[in-house]
PDB file of C-alpha atoms and ligand atoms in Angstrom:
ATOM      1  CA  UNK O  10      -0.056   0.023   0.028  1.00 32.00           C
ATOM      2  CA  UNK O  11       1.433   3.115  -1.244  1.00 34.00           C
ATOM      3  CA  UNK O  12       0.304   5.733   1.807  1.00 34.00           C
ATOM      4  CA  UNK O  13      -1.025   4.924   5.146  1.00 36.00           C
ATOM      5  CA  UNK O  14      -4.470   5.934   5.541  1.00 38.00           C
ATOM      6  CA  UNK O  15      -4.791   8.509   8.394  1.00 40.00           C
ATOM      7  CA  UNK O  16      -8.321   9.903   9.871  1.00 45.00           C
ATOM      8  CA  UNK O  17      -7.567  13.422   9.981  1.00 38.00           C
ATOM      9  CA  UNK O  18     -10.466  13.769  12.371  1.00 42.00           C
ATOM     10  CA  UNK O  19      -9.991  14.475  16.019  1.00 40.00           C
ATOM     11  CA  UNK O  20     -12.251  14.766  19.251  1.00 41.00           C
ATOM     12  CA  UNK O  21     -11.473  18.317  19.208  1.00 39.00           C
ATOM     13  CA  UNK O  22     -12.612  18.747  15.495  1.00 38.00           C
ATOM     14  CA  UNK O  23     -15.613  16.892  15.936  1.00 38.00           C
ATOM     15  CA  UNK O  24     -17.382  17.685  19.244  1.00 34.00           C
ATOM     16  CA  UNK O  25     -18.744  21.010  18.864  1.00 32.00           C
ATOM     17  CA  UNK O  26     -21.692  21.002  16.760  1.00 33.00           C
ATOM     18  CA  UNK O  27     -20.479  24.124  14.504  1.00 29.00           C
ATOM     19  CA  UNK O  28     -17.153  22.181  14.145  1.00 30.00           C
ATOM     20  CA  UNK O  29     -19.032  19.499  11.927  1.00 37.00           C
ATOM     21  CA  UNK O  30     -16.565  18.438   9.182  1.00 39.00           C
ATOM     22  CA  UNK O  31     -18.022  16.879   5.965  1.00 38.00           C
ATOM     23  CA  UNK O  32     -15.518  13.894   5.062  1.00 39.00           C
ATOM     24  CA  UNK O  33     -14.690  15.439   1.331  1.00 37.00           C
ATOM     25  CA  UNK O  34     -13.391  18.816   2.744  1.00 37.00           C
ATOM     26  CA  UNK O  35     -11.155  16.769   5.388  1.00 39.00           C
ATOM     27  CA  UNK O  36      -9.777  14.669   2.463  1.00 39.00           C
ATOM     28  CA  UNK O  37      -9.349  18.053   0.839  1.00 39.00           C
ATOM     29  CA  UNK O  38      -6.879  18.741   3.440  1.00 39.00           C
ATOM     30  CA  UNK O  39      -6.256  22.608   4.144  1.00 41.00           C
ATOM     31  CA  UNK O  40      -8.798  23.609   1.566  1.00 41.00           C
ATOM     32  CA  UNK O  41     -11.103  22.131   3.543  1.00 40.00           C
ATOM     33  CA  UNK O  42     -11.346  24.713   6.265  1.00 43.00           C
ATOM     34  CA  UNK O  43     -12.121  27.366   4.021  1.00 44.00           C
ATOM     35  CA  UNK O  44     -14.938  25.426   2.412  1.00 42.00           C
ATOM     36  CA  UNK O  45     -16.309  24.462   5.365  1.00 43.00           C
ATOM     37  CA  UNK O  46     -16.933  27.931   6.773  1.00 44.00           C
ATOM     38  CA  UNK O  47     -18.969  28.781   3.575  1.00 44.00           C
ATOM     39  CA  UNK O  48     -21.045  25.300   3.559  1.00 43.00           C
ATOM     40  CA  UNK O  49     -24.480  25.683   5.041  1.00 45.00           C
ATOM     41  CA  UNK O  50     -24.803  23.464   8.102  1.00 45.00           C
ATOM     42  CA  UNK O  51     -27.685  21.564   6.450  1.00 42.00           C
ATOM     43  CA  UNK O  52     -25.057  20.279   3.517  1.00 41.00           C
ATOM     44  CA  UNK O  53     -22.637  19.440   6.057  1.00 46.00           C
ATOM     45  CA  UNK O  54     -22.266  16.047   7.369  1.00 58.00           C
ATOM     46  CA  UNK O  55     -22.807  14.930  11.121  1.00 60.00           C
ATOM     47  CA  UNK O  56     -19.753  13.097  12.478  1.00 85.00           C
ATOM     48  CA  UNK O  57     -20.711  14.185  16.414  1.00 90.00           C
ATOM     49  CA  UNK O  58     -19.339  11.204  18.575  1.00 96.00           C
ATOM     50  CA  UNK O  59     -22.080   9.856  20.822  1.00 95.00           C
ATOM     51  CA  UNK O  60     -21.400  10.622  24.485  1.00 95.00           C
ATOM     52  CA  UNK O  61     -19.582   7.606  26.378  1.00 97.00           C
ATOM     53  CA  UNK O  62     -22.973   6.941  28.290  1.00 95.00           C
ATOM     54  CA  UNK O  63     -24.825   6.191  25.128  1.00 95.00           C
ATOM     55  CA  UNK O  64     -22.264   3.987  23.874  1.00 98.00           C
ATOM     56  CA  UNK O  65     -21.586   2.214  26.894  1.00 98.00           C
ATOM     57  CA  UNK O  66     -25.568   1.978  27.813  1.00 97.00           C
ATOM     58  CA  UNK O  67     -27.142   0.627  24.569  1.00 97.00           C
ATOM     59  CA  UNK O  68     -25.195  -2.347  23.537  1.00 98.00           C
ATOM     60  CA  UNK O  69     -25.687  -5.381  21.470  1.00 98.00           C
ATOM     61  CA  UNK O  70     -23.827  -8.366  23.313  1.00 98.00           C
ATOM     62  CA  UNK O  71     -26.111 -11.546  23.337  1.00 98.00           C
ATOM     63  CA  UNK O  72     -23.511 -13.334  25.515  1.00 98.00           C
ATOM     64  CA  UNK O  73     -25.293 -11.113  28.156  1.00 98.00           C
ATOM     65  CA  UNK O  74     -28.821 -11.200  26.909  1.00 97.00           C
ATOM     66  CA  UNK O  75     -31.147 -10.004  24.090  1.00 95.00           C
ATOM     67  CA  UNK O  76     -32.152  -6.531  26.052  1.00 97.00           C
ATOM     68  CA  UNK O  77     -29.652  -3.379  25.103  1.00 97.00           C
ATOM     69  CA  UNK O  78     -29.432  -2.794  28.552  1.00 98.00           C
ATOM     70  CA  UNK O  79     -28.238  -6.573  29.486  1.00 98.00           C
ATOM     71  CA  UNK O  80     -24.453  -6.079  28.380  1.00 98.00           C
ATOM     72  CA  UNK O  81     -23.990  -3.092  30.770  1.00 98.00           C
ATOM     73  CA  UNK O  82     -25.968  -4.999  33.242  1.00 98.00           C
ATOM     74  CA  UNK O  83     -23.812  -8.243  33.368  1.00 98.00           C
ATOM     75  CA  UNK O  84     -20.716  -7.670  31.643  1.00 98.00           C
ATOM     76  CA  UNK O  85     -18.793  -6.013  34.352  1.00 98.00           C
ATOM     77  CA  UNK O  86     -18.469  -9.808  35.567  1.00 98.00           C
ATOM     78  CA  UNK O  87     -16.364 -10.812  32.553  1.00 98.00           C
ATOM     79  CA  UNK O  88     -12.732 -11.160  33.202  1.00 98.00           C
ATOM     80  CA  UNK O  89     -10.620  -9.493  30.881  1.00 98.00           C
ATOM     81  CA  UNK O  90      -7.144  -9.727  32.260  1.00 98.00           C
ATOM     82  CA  UNK O  91      -5.070 -11.843  31.379  1.00 98.00           C
ATOM     83  CA  UNK O  92      -6.253 -11.937  27.922  1.00 98.00           C
ATOM     84  CA  UNK O  93      -4.571 -14.172  25.372  1.00 98.00           C
ATOM     85  CA  UNK O  94      -5.544 -14.475  21.947  1.00 98.00           C
ATOM     86  CA  UNK O  95      -5.124 -17.691  19.515  1.00 99.00           C
ATOM     87  CA  UNK O  96      -3.580 -16.624  16.529  1.00 99.00           C
ATOM     88  CA  UNK O  97      -3.628 -19.940  13.949  1.00 98.00           C
ATOM     89  CA  UNK O  98      -3.953 -20.915  10.551  1.00 98.00           C
ATOM     90  CA  UNK O  99      -2.305 -19.981   7.422  1.00 98.00           C
ATOM     91  CA  UNK O 100       0.113 -17.573   9.621  1.00 98.00           C
ATOM     92  CA  UNK O 101       4.156 -17.823   9.516  1.00 98.00           C
ATOM     93  CA  UNK O 102       3.834 -16.996  13.563  1.00 98.00           C
ATOM     94  CA  UNK O 103       0.595 -18.964  14.974  1.00 98.00           C
ATOM     95  CA  UNK O 104       0.641 -18.992  18.688  1.00 98.00           C
ATOM     96  CA  UNK O 105      -1.277 -18.133  21.994  1.00 98.00           C
ATOM     97  CA  UNK O 106      -0.211 -14.259  22.465  1.00 98.00           C
ATOM     98  CA  UNK O 107      -0.918 -12.590  25.479  1.00 98.00           C
ATOM     99  CA  UNK O 108      -2.691  -9.603  24.445  1.00 98.00           C
ATOM    100  CA  UNK O 109       0.308  -7.075  24.973  1.00 98.00           C
ATOM    101  CA  UNK O 110       2.499  -9.042  22.841  1.00 98.00           C
ATOM    102  CA  UNK O 111       0.208  -9.029  19.656  1.00 98.00           C
ATOM    103  CA  UNK O 112      -0.429  -5.454  19.687  1.00 98.00           C
ATOM    104  CA  UNK O 113       2.225  -3.827  21.679  1.00 98.00           C
ATOM    105  CA  UNK O 114       4.023  -1.456  19.842  1.00 98.00           C
ATOM    106  CA  UNK O 115       1.721  -0.849  17.161  1.00 98.00           C
ATOM    107  CA  UNK O 116       0.078   2.386  16.222  1.00 98.00           C
ATOM    108  CA  UNK O 117      -2.983   3.438  18.138  1.00 98.00           C
ATOM    109  CA  UNK O 118      -5.224   5.800  16.357  1.00 97.00           C
ATOM    110  CA  UNK O 119      -8.197   7.624  16.854  1.00 97.00           C
ATOM    111  CA  UNK O 120     -10.893   6.630  14.379  1.00 97.00           C
ATOM    112  CA  UNK O 121     -14.179   8.531  14.240  1.00 97.00           C
ATOM    113  CA  UNK O 122     -16.351   6.282  12.578  1.00 97.00           C
ATOM    114  CA  UNK O 123     -20.305   5.915  11.977  1.00 97.00           C
ATOM    115  CA  UNK O 124     -21.304   2.814  13.401  1.00 98.00           C
ATOM    116  CA  UNK O 125     -24.581   1.381  11.665  1.00 98.00           C
ATOM    117  CA  UNK O 126     -26.748  -1.611  13.278  1.00 98.00           C
ATOM    118  CA  UNK O 127     -28.750  -4.223  11.140  1.00 97.00           C
ATOM    119  CA  UNK O 128     -31.585  -2.966  13.122  1.00 97.00           C
ATOM    120  CA  UNK O 129     -31.328   0.593  11.696  1.00 97.00           C
ATOM    121  CA  UNK O 130     -30.126   2.138  14.741  1.00 96.00           C
ATOM    122  CA  UNK O 131     -26.623   3.871  14.770  1.00 96.00           C
ATOM    123  CA  UNK O 132     -23.924   5.957  16.310  1.00 96.00           C
ATOM    124  CA  UNK O 133     -20.869   7.679  15.714  1.00 96.00           C
ATOM    125  CA  UNK O 134     -17.881   6.302  17.990  1.00 97.00           C
ATOM    126  CA  UNK O 135     -14.357   7.683  18.366  1.00 98.00           C
ATOM    127  CA  UNK O 136     -12.485   4.596  18.471  1.00 98.00           C
ATOM    128  CA  UNK O 137      -8.944   3.876  19.516  1.00 98.00           C
ATOM    129  CA  UNK O 138      -7.604   1.254  17.700  1.00 98.00           C
ATOM    130  CA  UNK O 139      -4.995  -0.233  15.636  1.00 98.00           C
ATOM    131  CA  UNK O 140      -5.567  -1.123  11.857  1.00 98.00           C
ATOM    132  CA  UNK O 141      -6.099  -4.935  11.885  1.00 98.00           C
ATOM    133  CA  UNK O 142      -3.444  -4.937   8.800  1.00 98.00           C
ATOM    134  CA  UNK O 143      -0.792  -4.378  11.265  1.00 98.00           C
ATOM    135  CA  UNK O 144      -1.682  -7.087  13.454  1.00 98.00           C
ATOM    136  CA  UNK O 145      -1.835  -9.756  10.520  1.00 98.00           C
ATOM    137  CA  UNK O 146       1.398  -8.293   9.027  1.00 98.00           C
ATOM    138  CA  UNK O 147       3.227  -9.082  12.429  1.00 98.00           C
ATOM    139  CA  UNK O 148       1.797 -12.849  12.177  1.00 98.00           C
ATOM    140  CA  UNK O 149       2.751 -13.000   8.911  1.00 98.00           C
ATOM    141  CA  UNK O 150      -0.299 -14.229   6.550  1.00 98.00           C
ATOM    142  CA  UNK O 151       0.892 -17.104   4.139  1.00 98.00           C
ATOM    143  CA  UNK O 152      -0.335 -16.436   0.481  1.00 98.00           C
ATOM    144  CA  UNK O 153      -2.748 -19.348   0.504  1.00 98.00           C
ATOM    145  CA  UNK O 154      -5.074 -17.194   3.134  1.00 98.00           C
ATOM    146  CA  UNK O 155      -8.115 -15.808   1.577  1.00 98.00           C
ATOM    147  CA  UNK O 156     -10.188 -15.156   4.576  1.00 98.00           C
ATOM    148  CA  UNK O 157      -9.877 -14.362   8.431  1.00 99.00           C
ATOM    149  CA  UNK O 158     -11.957 -16.037  11.395  1.00 99.00           C
ATOM    150  CA  UNK O 159     -12.520 -14.429  14.778  1.00 99.00           C
ATOM    151  CA  UNK O 160     -14.190 -15.918  17.585  1.00 99.00           C
ATOM    152  CA  UNK O 161     -15.308 -14.309  20.886  1.00 99.00           C
ATOM    153  CA  UNK O 162     -14.730 -15.514  24.479  1.00 98.00           C
ATOM    154  CA  UNK O 163     -17.057 -17.588  26.023  1.00 98.00           C
ATOM    155  CA  UNK O 164     -17.325 -17.542  30.118  1.00 98.00           C
ATOM    156  CA  UNK O 165     -20.566 -19.285  30.802  1.00 98.00           C
ATOM    157  CA  UNK O 166     -20.541 -18.446  34.535  1.00 98.00           C
ATOM    158  CA  UNK O 167     -20.847 -14.873  34.147  1.00 98.00           C
ATOM    159  CA  UNK O 168     -22.811 -14.789  30.525  1.00 98.00           C
ATOM    160  CA  UNK O 169     -26.527 -15.307  31.148  1.00 98.00           C
ATOM    161  CA  UNK O 170     -27.084 -15.224  27.121  1.00 98.00           C
ATOM    162  CA  UNK O 171     -24.815 -18.249  26.928  1.00 98.00           C
ATOM    163  CA  UNK O 172     -26.577 -20.170  29.998  1.00 98.00           C
ATOM    164  CA  UNK O 173     -29.865 -19.441  28.085  1.00 97.00           C
ATOM    165  CA  UNK O 174     -28.439 -20.527  24.758  1.00 95.00           C
ATOM    166  CA  UNK O 175     -30.068 -17.324  22.942  1.00 92.00           C
ATOM    167  CA  UNK O 176     -27.722 -18.141  19.946  1.00 96.00           C
ATOM    168  CA  UNK O 177     -24.966 -20.851  19.092  1.00 96.00           C
ATOM    169  CA  UNK O 178     -21.977 -19.878  21.003  1.00 98.00           C
ATOM    170  CA  UNK O 179     -19.052 -18.708  20.749  1.00 98.00           C
ATOM    171  CA  UNK O 180     -20.026 -15.918  18.552  1.00 98.00           C
ATOM    172  CA  UNK O 181     -18.120 -15.781  15.386  1.00 98.00           C
ATOM    173  CA  UNK O 182     -17.426 -13.662  12.589  1.00 98.00           C
ATOM    174  CA  UNK O 183     -15.106 -13.580   9.386  1.00 98.00           C
ATOM    175  CA  UNK O 184     -13.757 -11.005   6.727  1.00 98.00           C
ATOM    176  CA  UNK O 185     -12.237 -11.740   3.189  1.00 98.00           C
ATOM    177  CA  UNK O 186      -8.592 -11.174   3.413  1.00 98.00           C
ATOM    178  CA  UNK O 187      -8.675  -7.976   1.287  1.00 98.00           C
ATOM    179  CA  UNK O 188     -11.489  -6.425   3.563  1.00 98.00           C
ATOM    180  CA  UNK O 189      -9.310  -7.222   7.081  1.00 99.00           C
ATOM    181  CA  UNK O 190      -6.244  -5.428   5.130  1.00 98.00           C
ATOM    182  CA  UNK O 191      -8.064  -2.549   4.304  1.00 98.00           C
ATOM    183  CA  UNK O 192      -7.104   0.687   6.434  1.00 98.00           C
ATOM    184  CA  UNK O 193     -10.383   1.236   7.401  1.00 98.00           C
ATOM    185  CA  UNK O 194     -10.543  -2.055   9.500  1.00 98.00           C
ATOM    186  CA  UNK O 195      -9.434  -1.568  12.818  1.00 98.00           C
ATOM    187  CA  UNK O 196      -9.043  -3.499  16.160  1.00 98.00           C
ATOM    188  CA  UNK O 197     -10.449  -1.189  18.919  1.00 98.00           C
ATOM    189  CA  UNK O 198      -9.059  -1.083  22.164  1.00 98.00           C
ATOM    190  CA  UNK O 199     -10.709   1.970  23.552  1.00 98.00           C
ATOM    191  CA  UNK O 200     -13.736   4.890  23.001  1.00 98.00           C
ATOM    192  CA  UNK O 201     -13.032   8.268  23.626  1.00 98.00           C
ATOM    193  CA  UNK O 202      -9.437   7.652  24.826  1.00 98.00           C
ATOM    194  CA  UNK O 203     -10.736   5.198  27.829  1.00 98.00           C
ATOM    195  CA  UNK O 204     -10.308   1.531  27.441  1.00 98.00           C
ATOM    196  CA  UNK O 205     -12.955  -0.214  26.326  1.00 98.00           C
ATOM    197  CA  UNK O 206     -15.871  -1.037  28.912  1.00 98.00           C
ATOM    198  CA  UNK O 207     -16.589  -4.635  29.244  1.00 98.00           C
ATOM    199  CA  UNK O 208     -20.019  -4.187  27.275  1.00 98.00           C
ATOM    200  CA  UNK O 209     -18.194  -3.001  24.462  1.00 98.00           C
ATOM    201  CA  UNK O 210     -15.892  -5.502  23.648  1.00 98.00           C
ATOM    202  CA  UNK O 211     -13.221  -5.290  25.679  1.00 98.00           C
ATOM    203  CA  UNK O 212     -10.349  -5.748  25.777  1.00 98.00           C
ATOM    204  CA  UNK O 213     -10.197  -5.725  21.983  1.00 99.00           C
ATOM    205  CA  UNK O 214     -13.111  -5.861  19.048  1.00 99.00           C
ATOM    206  CA  UNK O 215     -13.221  -5.951  15.758  1.00 99.00           C
ATOM    207  CA  UNK O 216     -14.685  -2.644  13.776  1.00 98.00           C
ATOM    208  CA  UNK O 217     -15.514  -2.981  10.106  1.00 98.00           C
ATOM    209  CA  UNK O 218     -17.248   0.620   9.842  1.00 98.00           C
ATOM    210  CA  UNK O 219     -18.772  -0.220   6.150  1.00 98.00           C
ATOM    211  CA  UNK O 220     -20.795  -3.393   7.170  1.00 98.00           C
ATOM    212  CA  UNK O 221     -23.760  -3.688   9.781  1.00 98.00           C
ATOM    213  CA  UNK O 222     -22.429  -3.807  13.119  1.00 98.00           C
ATOM    214  CA  UNK O 223     -22.691  -7.439  13.644  1.00 98.00           C
ATOM    215  CA  UNK O 224     -19.816  -8.020  11.657  1.00 98.00           C
ATOM    216  CA  UNK O 225     -17.871  -6.129  14.508  1.00 98.00           C
ATOM    217  CA  UNK O 226     -17.261  -9.243  16.703  1.00 99.00           C
ATOM    218  CA  UNK O 227     -16.391  -8.308  20.416  1.00 98.00           C
ATOM    219  CA  UNK O 228     -13.822  -9.504  23.135  1.00 99.00           C
ATOM    220  CA  UNK O 229     -11.760 -11.634  20.679  1.00 99.00           C
ATOM    221  CA  UNK O 230      -9.694 -14.478  21.572  1.00 99.00           C
ATOM    222  CA  UNK O 231      -9.309 -16.169  17.982  1.00 99.00           C
ATOM    223  CA  UNK O 232      -7.996 -14.886  15.111  1.00 99.00           C
ATOM    224  CA  UNK O 233      -7.731 -17.638  12.364  1.00 99.00           C
ATOM    225  CA  UNK O 234      -6.538 -17.293   8.398  1.00 99.00           C
ATOM    226  CA  UNK O 235      -8.252 -19.852   6.437  1.00 99.00           C
ATOM    227  CA  UNK O 236      -8.774 -20.800   2.732  1.00 98.00           C
ATOM    228  CA  UNK O 237     -12.549 -20.697   2.768  1.00 98.00           C
ATOM    229  CA  UNK O 238     -15.305 -18.818   3.928  1.00 98.00           C
ATOM    230  CA  UNK O 239     -15.458 -19.127   7.632  1.00 98.00           C
ATOM    231  CA  UNK O 240     -19.038 -19.301   9.579  1.00 98.00           C
ATOM    232  CA  UNK O 241     -20.568 -16.148  10.794  1.00 98.00           C
ATOM    233  CA  UNK O 242     -23.105 -16.358  13.703  1.00 98.00           C
ATOM    234  CA  UNK O 243     -25.894 -14.074  12.341  1.00 97.00           C
ATOM    235  CA  UNK O 244     -25.262 -15.758   8.642  1.00 96.00           C
ATOM    236  CA  UNK O 245     -25.603 -19.220  10.285  1.00 96.00           C
ATOM    237  CA  UNK O 246     -28.633 -18.628  12.541  1.00 96.00           C
ATOM    238  CA  UNK O 247     -30.878 -16.621   9.599  1.00 96.00           C
ATOM    239  CA  UNK O 248     -28.979 -16.603   6.519  1.00 95.00           C
ATOM    240  CA  UNK O 249     -32.143 -15.350   4.571  1.00 93.00           C
ATOM    241  CA  UNK O 250     -31.973 -12.116   6.701  1.00 95.00           C
ATOM    242  CA  UNK O 251     -27.876 -12.002   7.475  1.00 96.00           C
ATOM    243  CA  UNK O 252     -25.210 -12.193   4.654  1.00 96.00           C
ATOM    244  CA  UNK O 253     -22.000 -12.975   5.272  1.00 97.00           C
ATOM    245  CA  UNK O 254     -20.862  -9.912   3.591  1.00 97.00           C
ATOM    246  CA  UNK O 255     -23.363  -7.611   5.321  1.00 97.00           C
ATOM    247  CA  UNK O 256     -22.330  -4.188   3.930  1.00 97.00           C
ATOM    248  CA  UNK O 257     -24.588  -1.273   4.605  1.00 98.00           C
ATOM    249  CA  UNK O 258     -26.404  -0.735   1.516  1.00 97.00           C
ATOM    250  CA  UNK O 259     -29.793   1.491   1.596  1.00 97.00           C
ATOM    251  CA  UNK O 260     -30.965  -0.001  -1.401  1.00 96.00           C
ATOM    252  CA  UNK O 261     -31.427  -3.730   0.025  1.00 96.00           C
ATOM    253  CA  UNK O 262     -33.895  -3.902   2.612  1.00 96.00           C
ATOM    254  CA  UNK O 263     -33.953  -6.371   5.471  1.00 96.00           C
ATOM    255  CA  UNK O 264     -36.734  -8.699   4.699  1.00 94.00           C
ATOM    256  CA  UNK O 265     -38.626  -7.437   7.824  1.00 96.00           C
ATOM    257  CA  UNK O 266     -37.839  -3.777   7.716  1.00 96.00           C
ATOM    258  CA  UNK O 267     -36.325  -0.646   5.658  1.00 97.00           C
ATOM    259  CA  UNK O 268     -32.260   0.025   5.529  1.00 97.00           C
ATOM    260  CA  UNK O 269     -33.272   3.448   3.582  1.00 97.00           C
ATOM    261  CA  UNK O 270     -32.761   5.187   6.863  1.00 96.00           C
ATOM    262  CA  UNK O 271     -31.178   4.751  10.638  1.00 96.00           C
ATOM    263  CA  UNK O 272     -32.363   6.508  13.904  1.00 94.00           C
ATOM    264  CA  UNK O 273     -29.310   8.253  15.088  1.00 93.00           C
ATOM    265  CA  UNK O 274     -28.964   7.320  19.178  1.00 93.00           C
ATOM    266  CA  UNK O 275     -28.483  10.144  21.351  1.00 86.00           C
ATOM    267  CA  UNK O 276     -30.064  13.209  22.638  1.00 66.00           C
ATOM    268  CA  UNK O 277     -27.977  15.824  20.526  1.00 61.00           C
ATOM    269  CA  UNK O 278     -28.715  18.499  18.267  1.00 60.00           C
ATOM    270  CA  UNK O 279     -29.062  16.052  15.383  1.00 59.00           C
ATOM    271  CA  UNK O 280     -31.007  13.347  17.058  1.00 66.00           C
ATOM    272  CA  UNK O 281     -33.767  11.789  15.196  1.00 78.00           C
ATOM    273  CA  UNK O 282     -33.539   9.775  11.432  1.00 90.00           C
ATOM    274  CA  UNK O 283     -31.388  10.089   8.918  1.00 94.00           C
ATOM    275  CA  UNK O 284     -30.391   8.501   5.443  1.00 96.00           C
ATOM    276  CA  UNK O 285     -28.306   5.416   5.201  1.00 97.00           C
ATOM    277  CA  UNK O 286     -25.433   5.846   3.179  1.00 97.00           C
ATOM    278  CA  UNK O 287     -24.093   3.252   1.053  1.00 97.00           C
ATOM    279  CA  UNK O 288     -21.194   1.370   2.309  1.00 98.00           C
ATOM    280  CA  UNK O 289     -22.217   3.472   5.408  1.00 98.00           C
ATOM    281  CA  UNK O 290     -20.639   6.742   3.868  1.00 97.00           C
ATOM    282  CA  UNK O 291     -17.248   5.033   3.039  1.00 98.00           C
ATOM    283  CA  UNK O 292     -17.352   4.536  -0.626  1.00 97.00           C
ATOM    284  CA  UNK O 293     -13.641   4.118  -0.697  1.00 97.00           C
ATOM    285  CA  UNK O 294     -14.306   0.494  -0.222  1.00 98.00           C
ATOM    286  CA  UNK O 295     -16.470  -0.075  -3.512  1.00 97.00           C
ATOM    287  CA  UNK O 296     -13.449  -1.300  -5.070  1.00 97.00           C
ATOM    288  CA  UNK O 297     -13.553  -4.524  -2.804  1.00 98.00           C
ATOM    289  CA  UNK O 298     -16.918  -5.705  -4.270  1.00 97.00           C
ATOM    290  CA  UNK O 299     -16.367  -5.023  -8.017  1.00 96.00           C
ATOM    291  CA  UNK O 300     -18.271  -7.446 -10.054  1.00 94.00           C
ATOM    292  CA  UNK O 301     -20.295  -8.785  -7.208  1.00 95.00           C
ATOM    293  CA  UNK O 302     -24.114  -8.078  -7.154  1.00 93.00           C
ATOM    294  CA  UNK O 303     -24.241  -6.253  -3.917  1.00 89.00           C
ATOM    295  CA  UNK O 304     -27.945  -7.310  -3.541  1.00 87.00           C
ATOM    296  CA  UNK O 305     -27.027 -11.040  -3.724  1.00 82.00           C
ATOM    297  CA  UNK O 306     -24.225 -10.285  -1.401  1.00 81.00           C
ATOM    298  CA  UNK O 307     -26.147  -8.656   1.196  1.00 85.00           C
TER     299      UNK O 307
HETATM  300  N1  MTE C  23     -20.019  -9.531  19.095  1.00 97.05           N
HETATM  301  C1  MTE C  23     -20.264 -10.645  20.115  1.00 97.05           C
HETATM  302  N2  MTE C  23     -19.526 -11.719  20.611  1.00 97.05           N
HETATM  303  N3  MTE C  23     -21.609 -10.965  20.316  1.00 97.05           N
HETATM  304  C2  MTE C  23     -22.665  -9.993  20.308  1.00 97.05           C
HETATM  305  O1  MTE C  23     -23.649 -10.212  20.214  1.00 97.05           O
HETATM  306  N4  MTE C  23     -23.433  -8.091  18.767  1.00 97.05           N
HETATM  307  C3  MTE C  23     -23.259  -7.501  17.367  1.00 97.05           C
HETATM  308  C4  MTE C  23     -21.472  -6.711  17.458  1.00 97.05           C
HETATM  309  N5  MTE C  23     -20.630  -7.505  18.285  1.00 97.05           N
HETATM  310  C5  MTE C  23     -22.281  -8.878  19.245  1.00 97.05           C
HETATM  311  C6  MTE C  23     -20.666  -8.762  18.537  1.00 97.05           C
HETATM  312  C7  MTE C  23     -23.845  -6.555  17.004  1.00 97.05           C
HETATM  313  S1  MTE C  23     -25.305  -6.646  16.538  1.00 97.05           S
HETATM  314  C8  MTE C  23     -23.840  -4.896  17.212  1.00 97.05           C
HETATM  315  S2  MTE C  23     -24.816  -4.151  16.412  1.00 97.05           S
HETATM  316  C9  MTE C  23     -22.435  -4.473  17.897  1.00 97.05           C
HETATM  317  O2  MTE C  23     -21.790  -5.845  18.379  1.00 97.05           O
HETATM  318  C10 MTE C  23     -22.750  -3.657  18.918  1.00 97.05           C
HETATM  319  O3  MTE C  23     -21.473  -3.142  19.428  1.00 97.05           O
HETATM  320  P1  MTE C  23     -21.820  -1.843  20.843  1.00 97.05           P
HETATM  321  O4  MTE C  23     -22.751  -2.617  21.467  1.00 97.05           O
HETATM  322  O5  MTE C  23     -20.588  -1.583  21.038  1.00 97.05           O
HETATM  323  O6  MTE C  23     -22.701  -0.924  19.714  1.00 97.05           O
END
């Protein structure tokens, strides 16, 4: 890759409503600031991060139950230290890595991303994370690898949803290797500069901002480089409703609801329903799917 993609948004830029930045202006660099001053508010894109309170209290983490409040209620008992991640499959350096051995020394960046759940709600989250590509390069991906598989920890004694078997656990997910290596794909370790709360997937979770939120698997304990498309929990549970790719696409509705718009969580100035953007507003990933019928590969 010729250059390392960096998100130029910082919390200071994005927090005040009057400093809302339009992505194209940001990418345009210095000229953006002047353009921003001249752009009417309505035409500017909303990238005001949600408050930590919203992000920590309205969660999906089915290991702890179905209710949006269950993760905050129960996840505090999950044990996250020490944390070991097994890296296996088609890699040069497989092994059981202490978290710090796997990510220590790699660059942690702040990435302010839209986060769009398949249930048609969304937030803007200021993640702190490491490009997954950096981790994969550290362990050495072998040429035969075509996909990356992920697995979440299972601690039945503290996970009411696991006890009640609300899904087939462990929760598993997967990406095609080129999706995994894309510079937008990160492994997050924090939000708003604080370590991830357990309910948000401590100590480390995947974030793929152009895909529906269920792809962003939490509390990862295994990363496997594989040749075949790996299983993914929601795709296995209900393949008619949840595809393996699951790119955010306002033109492909869920069988039971529209995906054309979304409810932005939070009581801020811009709370309410907004239009959903193709690839969740990250059109730079379109090249990954050239030649694919995005209706079929939802
Ligand atoms: N990861 C695991 N292990 N278990 C889950 O139930 N839910 C997914 C995803 N990752 C889930 C998971 C879904 S449906 C969404 S929308 C996001 O996590 C929610 O992330 P958040 O609660 O941090 O906003």
